[in-house]
Coordinates of C-alpha atoms in Angstrom, one line a residue:
Chain A
M6 CA 23.6 -4.8 27.7
D7 CA 25.8 -6.1 24.8
N8 CA 28.0 -3.8 23.0
V9 CA 25.4 -3.3 20.1
T10 CA 22.7 -2.2 22.4
R11 CA 25.2 -0.4 24.5
W12 CA 26.0 1.9 21.0
Y13 CA 22.6 2.1 19.8
N14 CA 21.5 3.6 23.2
S15 CA 24.3 6.3 23.0
T16 CA 23.7 7.1 19.5
M17 CA 20.1 7.7 20.7
S18 CA 20.6 9.9 23.6
T19 CA 22.5 12.0 21.2
I20 CA 20.2 13.0 18.4
T21 CA 20.6 16.8 18.1
S22 CA 19.4 19.8 16.2
D23 CA 22.4 19.4 14.0
D24 CA 22.0 15.7 13.6
V25 CA 18.7 16.4 12.5
R26 CA 20.1 19.5 9.8
Q27 CA 22.5 16.8 8.4
L28 CA 20.0 14.3 7.5
A29 CA 18.1 16.8 6.4
A30 CA 21.1 17.6 3.8
L31 CA 21.7 14.2 2.8
S32 CA 17.7 13.6 2.3
S33 CA 18.0 17.0 0.2
L34 CA 15.2 18.6 2.6
S35 CA 15.3 22.2 3.3
L36 CA 13.8 22.3 6.6
A37 CA 12.4 25.1 8.7
D38 CA 13.9 26.1 11.9
A39 CA 10.3 25.1 13.1
E40 CA 10.5 21.9 11.7
V41 CA 13.9 20.8 13.2
E42 CA 12.9 20.8 16.8
H43 CA 9.7 18.9 16.2
L44 CA 11.2 16.3 13.7
R45 CA 14.3 16.1 16.6
Q46 CA 11.8 14.6 18.8
D47 CA 10.2 12.3 16.0
L48 CA 13.0 10.8 14.9
G49 CA 14.4 9.9 18.4
A50 CA 11.1 8.6 19.3
I51 CA 11.4 6.4 16.1
L52 CA 15.1 5.6 16.2
Q53 CA 14.5 4.5 19.4
Y54 CA 11.7 1.9 18.6
I55 CA 13.4 0.8 15.8
S56 CA 16.9 0.0 17.8
E57 CA 15.1 -2.8 20.0
L58 CA 15.9 -5.0 17.1
S59 CA 19.2 -5.2 18.3
E60 CA 18.3 -7.6 20.7
L61 CA 17.1 -9.9 18.1
N62 CA 20.2 -12.9 17.7
T63 CA 20.8 -12.9 14.1
E64 CA 24.6 -14.3 14.5
G65 CA 24.9 -16.5 11.3
V66 CA 21.5 -15.5 9.5
A67 CA 21.6 -14.5 5.5
P68 CA 19.5 -11.6 4.8
T69 CA 16.5 -11.2 2.6
Y70 CA 16.5 -9.0 0.2
Q71 CA 13.7 -10.1 -2.0
V72 CA 11.5 -12.5 -2.1
T73 CA 10.0 -14.1 -5.4
G74 CA 13.4 -15.7 -6.2
L75 CA 13.2 -14.5 -9.2
E76 CA 17.0 -13.2 -10.7
N77 CA 18.6 -11.7 -14.1
V78 CA 15.4 -11.0 -15.5
M79 CA 16.2 -10.6 -18.9
R80 CA 14.3 -9.1 -22.2
E81 CA 15.1 -8.0 -25.5
D82 CA 17.8 -5.8 -25.8
V83 CA 14.9 -3.4 -28.0
I84 CA 14.3 0.2 -27.5
V85 CA 10.1 0.3 -27.3
Y86 CA 8.6 3.6 -28.2
D87 CA 5.3 3.0 -27.9
E88 CA 4.6 5.3 -24.7
A89 CA 5.1 8.9 -23.8
D90 CA 7.9 10.4 -26.2
R91 CA 10.5 13.0 -25.7
D92 CA 8.1 15.7 -25.7
A93 CA 5.4 14.7 -23.9
L94 CA 8.0 13.8 -21.0
L95 CA 9.2 17.2 -21.8
A96 CA 6.4 18.9 -21.3
L97 CA 6.2 17.6 -17.7
A98 CA 9.3 19.4 -16.3
P99 CA 8.1 23.0 -14.6
K100 CA 10.6 24.8 -16.8
S101 CA 12.4 23.8 -20.0
R102 CA 14.1 25.6 -23.1
A103 CA 15.4 24.0 -26.6
S104 CA 14.3 20.9 -25.5
Q105 CA 16.1 20.6 -22.5
V106 CA 15.2 21.0 -18.8
E107 CA 16.4 24.0 -17.4
V108 CA 18.0 24.4 -13.7
P109 CA 20.0 27.4 -12.1
K110 CA 23.7 27.6 -13.3
V111 CA 25.7 24.7 -11.7
L112 CA 29.2 25.9 -12.6
Chain B
M19 CA -24.8 -4.9 -7.9
S20 CA -22.3 -7.9 -8.3
I21 CA -19.8 -7.0 -11.2
S22 CA -20.7 -10.2 -13.2
Q23 CA -24.4 -8.6 -13.0
I24 CA -23.2 -5.3 -14.4
V25 CA -21.2 -6.7 -17.3
A26 CA -23.9 -9.3 -17.8
D27 CA -26.6 -6.1 -18.5
V28 CA -23.9 -3.9 -20.0
S29 CA -23.0 -6.6 -22.7
S30 CA -26.4 -7.6 -23.7
G31 CA -27.3 -4.0 -24.1
R32 CA -30.1 -4.3 -21.3
V33 CA -28.7 -1.2 -19.7
T34 CA -25.9 1.2 -21.2
A35 CA -22.4 1.7 -19.7
R36 CA -23.1 5.3 -19.8
S37 CA -26.1 4.9 -17.6
Q38 CA -23.5 2.5 -15.1
V39 CA -21.0 5.6 -15.1
E40 CA -23.6 8.3 -14.5
S41 CA -25.0 6.8 -11.7
A42 CA -21.6 6.2 -10.3
L43 CA -20.7 9.6 -10.7
A44 CA -23.6 10.7 -9.1
R45 CA -23.3 8.4 -6.1
A46 CA -19.7 9.8 -6.0
T47 CA -21.0 13.5 -5.9
A48 CA -23.7 12.2 -3.1
G49 CA -20.9 11.3 -0.7
E50 CA -18.7 14.6 -1.3
E51 CA -18.7 14.9 2.4
Y52 CA -16.5 12.1 3.0
H53 CA -13.6 13.2 0.9
A54 CA -12.8 10.0 -0.2
L55 CA -12.3 11.1 -4.1
L56 CA -9.7 13.6 -5.1
A57 CA -10.7 14.0 -8.1
L58 CA -13.2 12.8 -10.7
T59 CA -12.7 11.6 -14.5
D60 CA -15.8 12.0 -15.9
A61 CA -15.3 13.7 -19.1
R62 CA -13.1 10.6 -20.1
A63 CA -15.3 7.8 -18.3
L64 CA -18.3 9.0 -20.0
E65 CA -16.6 8.9 -23.6
R66 CA -14.9 5.7 -22.8
A67 CA -18.6 4.2 -21.7
D68 CA -20.1 5.3 -25.0
Q69 CA -17.4 3.5 -27.0
I70 CA -18.6 0.6 -25.0
D71 CA -22.1 1.1 -25.7
G72 CA -21.1 1.5 -29.3
D73 CA -19.5 -1.9 -29.5
V74 CA -22.3 -3.6 -28.1
R75 CA -24.8 -1.9 -30.5
A76 CA -22.3 -2.9 -33.2
G77 CA -22.3 -6.5 -31.8
K78 CA -19.0 -6.4 -31.3
Q79 CA -17.2 -8.5 -28.5
V80 CA -17.1 -6.5 -25.0
G81 CA -14.8 -7.5 -22.1
R82 CA -14.9 -9.2 -18.9
L83 CA -15.6 -6.1 -17.0
A84 CA -17.2 -4.0 -19.6
G85 CA -19.1 -1.2 -18.4
V86 CA -17.9 -1.6 -14.8
P87 CA -16.8 1.6 -13.0
F88 CA -14.1 2.1 -10.7
V89 CA -12.2 3.6 -8.4
V90 CA -8.2 4.2 -8.5
K91 CA -5.9 5.3 -5.6
D92 CA -4.3 8.6 -6.7
N93 CA -1.1 6.7 -6.9
F94 CA -1.5 5.3 -9.8
L95 CA -1.0 6.8 -12.8
A96 CA -4.0 7.0 -14.5
F97 CA -5.4 9.3 -17.6
G98 CA -8.2 11.6 -16.8
A99 CA -7.5 13.7 -14.0
P100 CA -3.9 14.3 -12.4
T101 CA -1.9 11.9 -10.5
T102 CA -1.0 13.7 -7.2
A103 CA -0.1 10.8 -4.9
A104 CA -2.3 12.8 -2.6
S105 CA 0.9 15.3 -2.2
R106 CA 1.4 19.1 -3.0
I107 CA 4.9 17.7 -5.2
L108 CA 2.6 16.4 -7.7
E109 CA -0.5 18.2 -7.5
N110 CA -0.4 19.4 -10.9
F111 CA 1.4 16.0 -12.2
H112 CA -0.7 14.9 -15.3
A113 CA 0.7 11.1 -16.1
P114 CA 2.3 10.6 -19.5
L115 CA 1.3 6.8 -19.3
Q116 CA -1.5 4.9 -17.5
A117 CA -0.1 1.5 -15.0
T118 CA -0.4 -1.6 -16.5
A119 CA -2.9 -2.9 -13.8
V120 CA -5.2 0.2 -15.4
E121 CA -4.6 -0.9 -18.7
K122 CA -5.5 -4.2 -18.0
L123 CA -8.8 -3.3 -16.6
E124 CA -9.3 -0.9 -19.4
R125 CA -8.7 -3.6 -21.9
E126 CA -11.8 -5.5 -20.1
G127 CA -13.8 -2.7 -20.4
A128 CA -13.5 -1.2 -16.7
I129 CA -14.3 2.3 -16.8
C130 CA -12.1 4.2 -14.0
I131 CA -14.4 7.5 -12.6
G132 CA -12.4 8.8 -10.2
K133 CA -9.1 9.0 -7.9
S134 CA -9.3 8.2 -4.4
N135 CA -7.5 10.2 -1.4
L136 CA -4.4 8.2 0.7
D137 CA -1.8 9.4 3.2
A138 CA 0.8 11.6 0.6
F139 CA 2.6 8.8 -0.9
A140 CA 0.9 5.9 0.7
H141 CA 2.9 6.9 4.1
G142 CA 0.2 6.3 7.1
S143 CA -2.4 4.5 8.3
S144 CA -5.3 6.7 8.6
T145 CA -5.6 9.0 5.3
E146 CA -4.6 11.8 7.8
N147 CA -1.5 12.4 5.7
S148 CA -2.9 13.7 2.9
A149 CA -1.8 17.2 1.7
F150 CA -5.7 17.7 0.5
G151 CA -7.6 16.7 3.4
V152 CA -8.7 13.6 5.9
T153 CA -11.1 11.2 4.4
R154 CA -14.0 9.9 6.6
N155 CA -14.8 6.5 7.9
A156 CA -17.6 5.2 5.8
V157 CA -19.6 3.7 8.8
D158 CA -18.6 6.7 11.5
Q159 CA -17.6 10.0 10.2
S160 CA -16.0 11.1 13.1
R161 CA -13.2 8.5 12.4
V162 CA -10.7 7.5 10.0
A163 CA -11.1 5.8 6.9
G164 CA -7.8 4.0 7.5
G165 CA -4.6 3.8 5.4
S166 CA -2.8 4.7 3.5
S167 CA -5.5 3.3 1.0
G168 CA -8.7 5.3 2.7
G169 CA -10.6 7.0 0.2
S170 CA -11.0 3.5 -1.9
A171 CA -11.9 1.6 0.7
V172 CA -14.8 4.1 1.6
V173 CA -16.1 4.3 -1.9
T174 CA -16.5 0.4 -1.8
A175 CA -18.1 0.5 1.6
L176 CA -20.2 3.1 0.6
D177 CA -21.0 1.3 -2.7
V178 CA -20.1 4.0 -5.0
V179 CA -18.4 1.5 -7.2
P180 CA -18.2 -2.0 -7.0
F181 CA -14.5 -2.3 -6.4
A182 CA -11.4 0.2 -6.2
L183 CA -8.0 -0.2 -6.3
G184 CA -5.1 0.3 -3.5
T185 CA -1.3 -0.6 -3.1
D186 CA -0.6 -2.6 0.0
T187 CA 3.3 -2.1 1.4
G188 CA 2.4 -3.0 5.0
G189 CA -1.1 -2.9 5.3
S190 CA -2.5 -0.1 3.3
I191 CA -5.2 -2.5 1.7
R192 CA -6.0 -4.7 4.4
Q193 CA -6.5 -2.1 7.2
P194 CA -9.0 0.6 5.8
A195 CA -10.7 -2.9 4.4
S196 CA -11.3 -3.9 7.8
F197 CA -11.8 -0.5 9.4
N198 CA -15.0 -0.1 6.4
G199 CA -16.2 -3.2 6.4
V200 CA -15.3 -4.7 3.0
Y201 CA -13.2 -6.9 1.3
G202 CA -9.3 -6.2 0.7
I203 CA -6.9 -8.5 -0.7
K204 CA -3.2 -7.7 -0.7
P205 CA -1.8 -10.4 -3.3
S206 CA 1.5 -12.4 -3.1
Y207 CA 4.1 -10.1 -4.0
G208 CA 4.8 -10.2 -7.6
T209 CA 1.2 -11.2 -8.7
V210 CA 0.4 -7.6 -10.3
S211 CA 2.8 -5.4 -11.9
R212 CA 3.8 -2.2 -10.4
Y213 CA 4.7 -0.6 -13.3
G214 CA 2.9 2.9 -13.3
V215 CA 2.0 3.0 -9.7
V216 CA 3.9 5.7 -7.3
A217 CA 6.8 3.8 -5.4
M218 CA 7.2 3.5 -1.8
A219 CA 9.4 0.6 -0.6
S220 CA 9.7 -1.6 -3.8
S221 CA 10.4 -4.6 -1.9
T222 CA 7.1 -5.0 -0.3
D223 CA 4.9 -2.9 -2.4
T224 CA 1.7 -4.7 -3.9
I225 CA -1.0 -3.7 -6.1
G226 CA -4.6 -5.2 -5.1
C227 CA -8.5 -4.2 -4.6
F228 CA -11.4 -3.7 -2.4
A229 CA -14.8 -5.0 -3.1
R230 CA -18.0 -6.0 -1.3
T231 CA -18.4 -9.8 -2.3
I232 CA -15.0 -12.4 -2.8
E233 CA -16.2 -13.2 -6.2
D234 CA -15.9 -9.7 -7.4
I235 CA -12.1 -9.7 -5.8
E236 CA -11.5 -12.7 -8.0
L237 CA -12.8 -12.1 -11.1
V238 CA -10.4 -8.2 -10.5
M239 CA -7.4 -10.3 -9.6
D240 CA -7.4 -12.5 -12.3
V241 CA -8.0 -9.6 -14.7
M242 CA -4.8 -7.8 -13.0
A243 CA -2.5 -10.9 -12.4
G244 CA 0.7 -11.6 -14.5
Q245 CA 3.9 -11.0 -15.8
D246 CA 4.9 -7.8 -17.2
P247 CA 8.0 -7.0 -19.4
R248 CA 8.0 -3.4 -17.8
D249 CA 8.1 -5.0 -14.1
G250 CA 11.2 -7.4 -13.6
T251 CA 9.9 -8.7 -10.2
T252 CA 6.1 -9.7 -11.5
L253 CA 5.4 -13.7 -11.6
P254 CA 4.6 -15.8 -14.1
D255 CA 1.0 -15.6 -14.1
F256 CA -0.1 -18.2 -11.2
F257 CA -3.5 -17.2 -10.2
A258 CA -6.8 -18.6 -11.4
P259 CA -9.9 -18.4 -9.0
L260 CA -10.9 -21.5 -7.2
P261 CA -14.6 -22.8 -6.3
S262 CA -15.5 -22.0 -2.9
N263 CA -13.6 -24.1 -0.7
T264 CA -15.3 -27.7 0.5
Q265 CA -11.9 -29.0 2.1
S266 CA -11.4 -29.0 5.8
L267 CA -8.5 -26.7 6.5
R268 CA -5.6 -26.5 9.2
I269 CA -5.8 -23.1 10.3
G270 CA -3.1 -21.4 13.0
V271 CA -4.4 -18.9 15.0
I272 CA -1.5 -16.2 15.9
E273 CA -1.2 -16.0 19.4
E274 CA 0.8 -12.8 19.4
T275 CA -2.3 -10.9 17.7
M276 CA -4.6 -12.0 20.5
D277 CA -3.2 -10.8 23.7
D278 CA -4.1 -8.3 26.4
G279 CA -3.0 -5.3 24.1
V280 CA -5.5 -5.8 21.8
D281 CA -9.1 -4.2 21.8
Q282 CA -11.4 -6.6 23.9
S283 CA -14.4 -6.1 21.0
V284 CA -11.5 -7.1 18.4
R285 CA -10.5 -10.5 20.1
D286 CA -14.6 -11.3 20.6
V287 CA -15.5 -10.8 16.7
T288 CA -12.2 -12.9 16.0
D289 CA -13.1 -15.2 18.2
E290 CA -16.8 -15.7 17.2
F291 CA -15.2 -16.0 13.3
I292 CA -13.0 -19.1 14.9
E293 CA -16.4 -21.0 16.0
R294 CA -17.5 -20.3 12.6
L295 CA -14.7 -21.8 11.4
R296 CA -15.1 -24.9 13.4
A297 CA -18.4 -25.0 12.6
A298 CA -17.8 -25.2 9.0
G299 CA -15.4 -28.1 9.8
H300 CA -12.1 -26.5 9.9
T301 CA -9.4 -27.2 12.7
V302 CA -8.4 -24.4 14.1
E303 CA -5.8 -24.2 16.8
T304 CA -3.4 -21.5 18.6
V305 CA 0.0 -21.2 17.0
R306 CA 3.1 -19.2 18.5
M307 CA 5.0 -16.8 16.4
P308 CA 7.6 -15.0 18.7
I309 CA 9.3 -13.0 16.1
M310 CA 5.8 -10.8 15.5
K311 CA 6.9 -8.6 18.2
S312 CA 10.3 -7.6 16.4
A313 CA 8.0 -7.4 12.8
L314 CA 7.3 -3.7 13.2
A315 CA 10.9 -2.4 13.9
M316 CA 12.1 -4.5 11.1
Y317 CA 9.3 -2.7 8.7
Y318 CA 10.0 0.7 10.1
I319 CA 13.6 0.3 9.2
I320 CA 13.8 -1.7 5.9
V321 CA 10.4 0.4 4.2
P322 CA 12.1 4.0 5.3
A323 CA 15.1 2.9 3.6
E324 CA 13.6 2.1 0.4
I325 CA 11.3 5.0 0.6
S326 CA 14.5 7.6 0.9
S327 CA 15.7 6.0 -2.0
N328 CA 12.7 5.8 -4.0
L329 CA 11.4 9.3 -2.9
A330 CA 15.0 10.7 -4.1
R331 CA 13.4 11.1 -7.6
Y332 CA 11.3 13.9 -6.5
D333 CA 13.8 16.9 -7.3
G334 CA 11.4 19.5 -8.8
V335 CA 13.1 19.9 -12.3
R336 CA 11.6 17.0 -14.4
Y337 CA 8.2 16.8 -13.2
G338 CA 5.9 17.9 -10.6
R339 CA 6.2 20.7 -8.3
R340 CA 9.4 23.3 -8.3
T341 CA 10.2 25.9 -6.1
E342 CA 12.4 28.7 -7.6
A343 CA 16.0 29.3 -6.1
E344 CA 19.4 30.8 -6.6
T345 CA 21.5 27.6 -6.7
L346 CA 20.0 23.8 -7.8
A347 CA 20.6 22.4 -4.5
E348 CA 18.3 24.9 -2.7
L349 CA 16.0 24.5 -5.6
Y350 CA 15.7 20.8 -4.8
G351 CA 15.6 21.2 -0.7
R352 CA 13.3 23.7 -1.0
S353 CA 10.7 22.2 -3.8
R354 CA 11.1 18.7 -1.6
D355 CA 10.4 20.5 1.8
E356 CA 7.0 22.2 0.3
G357 CA 6.0 19.6 -1.5
F358 CA 6.1 16.4 1.1
V359 CA 4.3 16.3 4.2
T360 CA 5.8 15.7 7.5
E361 CA 5.4 12.0 7.9
N362 CA 7.1 12.0 4.1
K363 CA 10.1 13.8 5.8
R364 CA 10.4 11.6 8.8
R365 CA 10.5 8.2 6.6
I366 CA 13.0 9.8 4.0
M367 CA 15.2 11.0 7.1
I368 CA 14.8 8.0 8.8
G369 CA 15.9 6.1 5.4
S370 CA 18.9 8.3 5.2
Y371 CA 19.7 7.6 8.9
V372 CA 19.5 3.7 8.5
L373 CA 21.3 3.3 5.2
S374 CA 24.2 5.9 6.3
S375 CA 27.6 4.1 6.3
G376 CA 28.1 4.1 9.8
Y377 CA 24.6 2.3 10.8
F378 CA 24.0 0.5 7.9
D379 CA 25.0 -2.8 9.5
A380 CA 23.3 -2.4 12.6
Y381 CA 19.9 -1.0 11.3
Y382 CA 19.2 -2.1 7.5
Q383 CA 21.5 -5.0 7.6
Q384 CA 20.1 -6.5 11.0
A385 CA 16.5 -5.9 9.5
Q386 CA 16.9 -8.1 6.6
K387 CA 18.5 -10.8 8.8
A388 CA 15.5 -10.7 11.2
R389 CA 13.4 -10.8 7.7
T390 CA 15.2 -14.0 7.1
L391 CA 14.1 -15.3 10.6
L392 CA 10.4 -14.2 10.3
I393 CA 9.9 -16.0 6.8
Q394 CA 11.5 -19.3 8.5
E395 CA 8.9 -18.9 11.5
Y396 CA 6.0 -18.6 8.8
N397 CA 7.3 -21.3 6.7
T398 CA 7.8 -23.8 10.0
L399 CA 4.2 -23.0 10.5
F400 CA 2.8 -23.6 7.3
E401 CA 4.4 -27.4 7.6
T402 CA 1.6 -27.9 9.6
Y403 CA -1.4 -25.2 8.6
D404 CA -3.0 -24.4 5.3
V405 CA -3.7 -20.8 6.2
L406 CA -3.0 -18.4 9.5
L407 CA -5.5 -16.1 11.1
S408 CA -5.5 -12.9 12.9
P409 CA -7.1 -9.9 13.6
M410 CA -6.6 -7.6 10.7
A411 CA -6.0 -4.5 13.2
P412 CA -5.6 -3.9 17.2
T413 CA -8.6 -1.8 17.2
P414 CA -11.6 -0.7 15.3
A415 CA -11.4 2.1 13.3
F416 CA -9.6 5.2 15.5
G417 CA -11.2 8.5 16.1
I418 CA -9.7 11.5 13.9
G419 CA -7.3 13.2 15.1
E420 CA -6.3 10.5 18.1
N421 CA -3.1 9.0 16.7
A422 CA -2.2 12.2 14.5
D423 CA 0.5 13.7 16.8
D424 CA 2.5 10.5 17.7
P425 CA 4.1 8.7 15.1
I426 CA 5.1 5.7 16.9
K427 CA 1.4 5.1 17.9
M428 CA 0.4 5.6 14.6
Y429 CA 2.5 3.0 13.5
L430 CA 1.3 0.4 16.1
A431 CA -1.8 0.4 14.1
D432 CA 0.2 -1.8 11.6
T433 CA 1.2 -4.2 13.6
M434 CA -0.8 -7.3 12.1
T435 CA -0.6 -6.2 8.8
V436 CA 3.0 -5.9 8.2
P437 CA 4.4 -9.3 8.8
P438 CA 3.0 -11.0 5.7
S439 CA 4.1 -7.8 3.8
L440 CA 8.1 -8.6 4.6
A441 CA 7.5 -12.1 3.9
G442 CA 5.6 -11.5 0.5
L443 CA 2.7 -13.5 1.5
P444 CA -0.9 -13.4 0.4
A445 CA -3.1 -11.5 2.8
L446 CA -7.1 -11.0 2.8
N447 CA -9.3 -8.7 4.7
I448 CA -12.4 -10.6 5.6
P449 CA -15.2 -8.3 7.4
A450 CA -16.3 -10.4 10.3
G451 CA -18.2 -8.4 12.6
T452 CA -19.0 -4.9 14.2
S453 CA -17.9 -3.4 17.8
P454 CA -20.4 -2.9 20.1
E455 CA -20.9 0.6 18.6
G456 CA -21.3 -0.8 15.6
L457 CA -17.7 -0.3 13.4
P458 CA -16.4 -2.8 11.6
I459 CA -14.1 -5.3 12.4
G460 CA -11.8 -7.5 9.9
V461 CA -9.9 -11.1 10.2
Q462 CA -6.8 -11.4 8.0
V463 CA -6.4 -14.2 6.7
I464 CA -2.7 -15.2 5.5
G465 CA -2.0 -17.5 2.9
R466 CA 1.5 -19.8 1.4
Y467 CA 3.1 -17.8 -1.0
R468 CA 1.5 -17.7 -4.1
D469 CA -1.6 -19.6 -2.3
D470 CA -3.8 -16.6 -2.9
A471 CA -6.5 -18.5 -4.8
R472 CA -7.0 -20.9 -1.4
I473 CA -7.6 -17.9 1.1
M474 CA -9.9 -16.3 -1.3
A475 CA -12.4 -20.0 -1.8
L476 CA -11.6 -20.1 2.1
A477 CA -13.5 -16.5 2.0
H478 CA -15.6 -17.7 -0.1
Q479 CA -17.2 -20.5 2.1
M480 CA -16.9 -18.1 4.8
E481 CA -19.2 -15.7 3.3
D482 CA -22.7 -16.6 4.1
K483 CA -21.9 -18.7 7.1

């Protein structure tokens, strides 16, 4: 077992409820307590499954982020207003006032 | 009836577009028990039909799809009913614009009559993850429709409409096409604009369709394909349908997809199809693709990573469902917790995990390197073979509820569909036979990048063989 695999296995066995809460916080999800234990088991199993990938030798291999080969696709720097305008978009907000989207006080 | 027949009838005035729409709506209502549709767009559809009929009477030119009713998967922004992505967070979202694919079809006279059910945000392989209830298989109502584009597959199989739109990120068109016995195409990545389609994993999301004949598939793809200034990943239009294949092709059957883990009925149907290919003059050989066994793990790292990023936009503030709270953080958190289904949360959280700084190299970066190796294996095989073949899924449609509590078991349903997605390759479901219980089974034909026309031409040739 190489170091990476060993490290994977050590993180695997330690998916705790606190880890789930931390991941939920990073993901802006306010989980109900009942969901935490359920997700701990699911996420543990999924992480164990995907960790198998550590066994594949990828030394010296460049990553692939996209398959089209297209790069720096440019267009004219012109604003086109042929679709939804500001009022139409604001109308989608659950709460708005004076042409602004409204949220709870932040400061 | 084929699309070309409908268009000929409508544009000559023999039948009206209105009658086409009315009968499609009646068939949709008759099939309500399948729960394939989340909404009908009837008022708008009839209005558009009358417009087309008026144009025909006035002697005006009507489009290549004049009067043809179709259904969109409910993750395409389209007018006439809310665009929900089968989620609570978008339950009442009325799209302010339409997807490019929908616009292109409408410009040619096609008429959207309804929006089909899916796994919420297209996360799933059975349409059981819809926030609005499961869709039933067109052949056996106790079984799943497949997914995530289950509703579109079922309305096509039930002959409600001649074609329906789907999205395919890792098999979401091909697998339900197989489970319901219709054609389903996932084109080369970049063929059809993703503008106005609810994003899942941007590096593998593709737009395609279901139909009951390959000619109909070709026509719809021909209309939808092409570069869109609003989607910087679209390719300059390369797609043009070919006549039915007459060449003798070299076809590689991927050995790893025919092992003991695959249902006997699936292997039998695939073997029979291989014999039909040989009888048609093709050379069919078994090939090895050792990286296949790692593809699912790659997929379930890369795709959740992109999902966690793409779904960050649903915050309950600018659009969609909002749960009021004292603080902004709590408003985000509760709106998202109530608006997403469990599978959405699993994927978002796995994505957050594999992208976090301590794990990024070990998971995300490793998966993207593995993706390169996968593409290299495909490239090597395509030096010798014109197309590759595998079963579409390891089993025929499974029972409703059978895999619902075990995410890994559900993910395994995607084993054969995710490798072409990671490589951006075109892949097509060909309905090839049935299991002893009569369940449809499809085979997957995979082409070289941008060689979409060839796999369709091959399917065309095999259609009546």
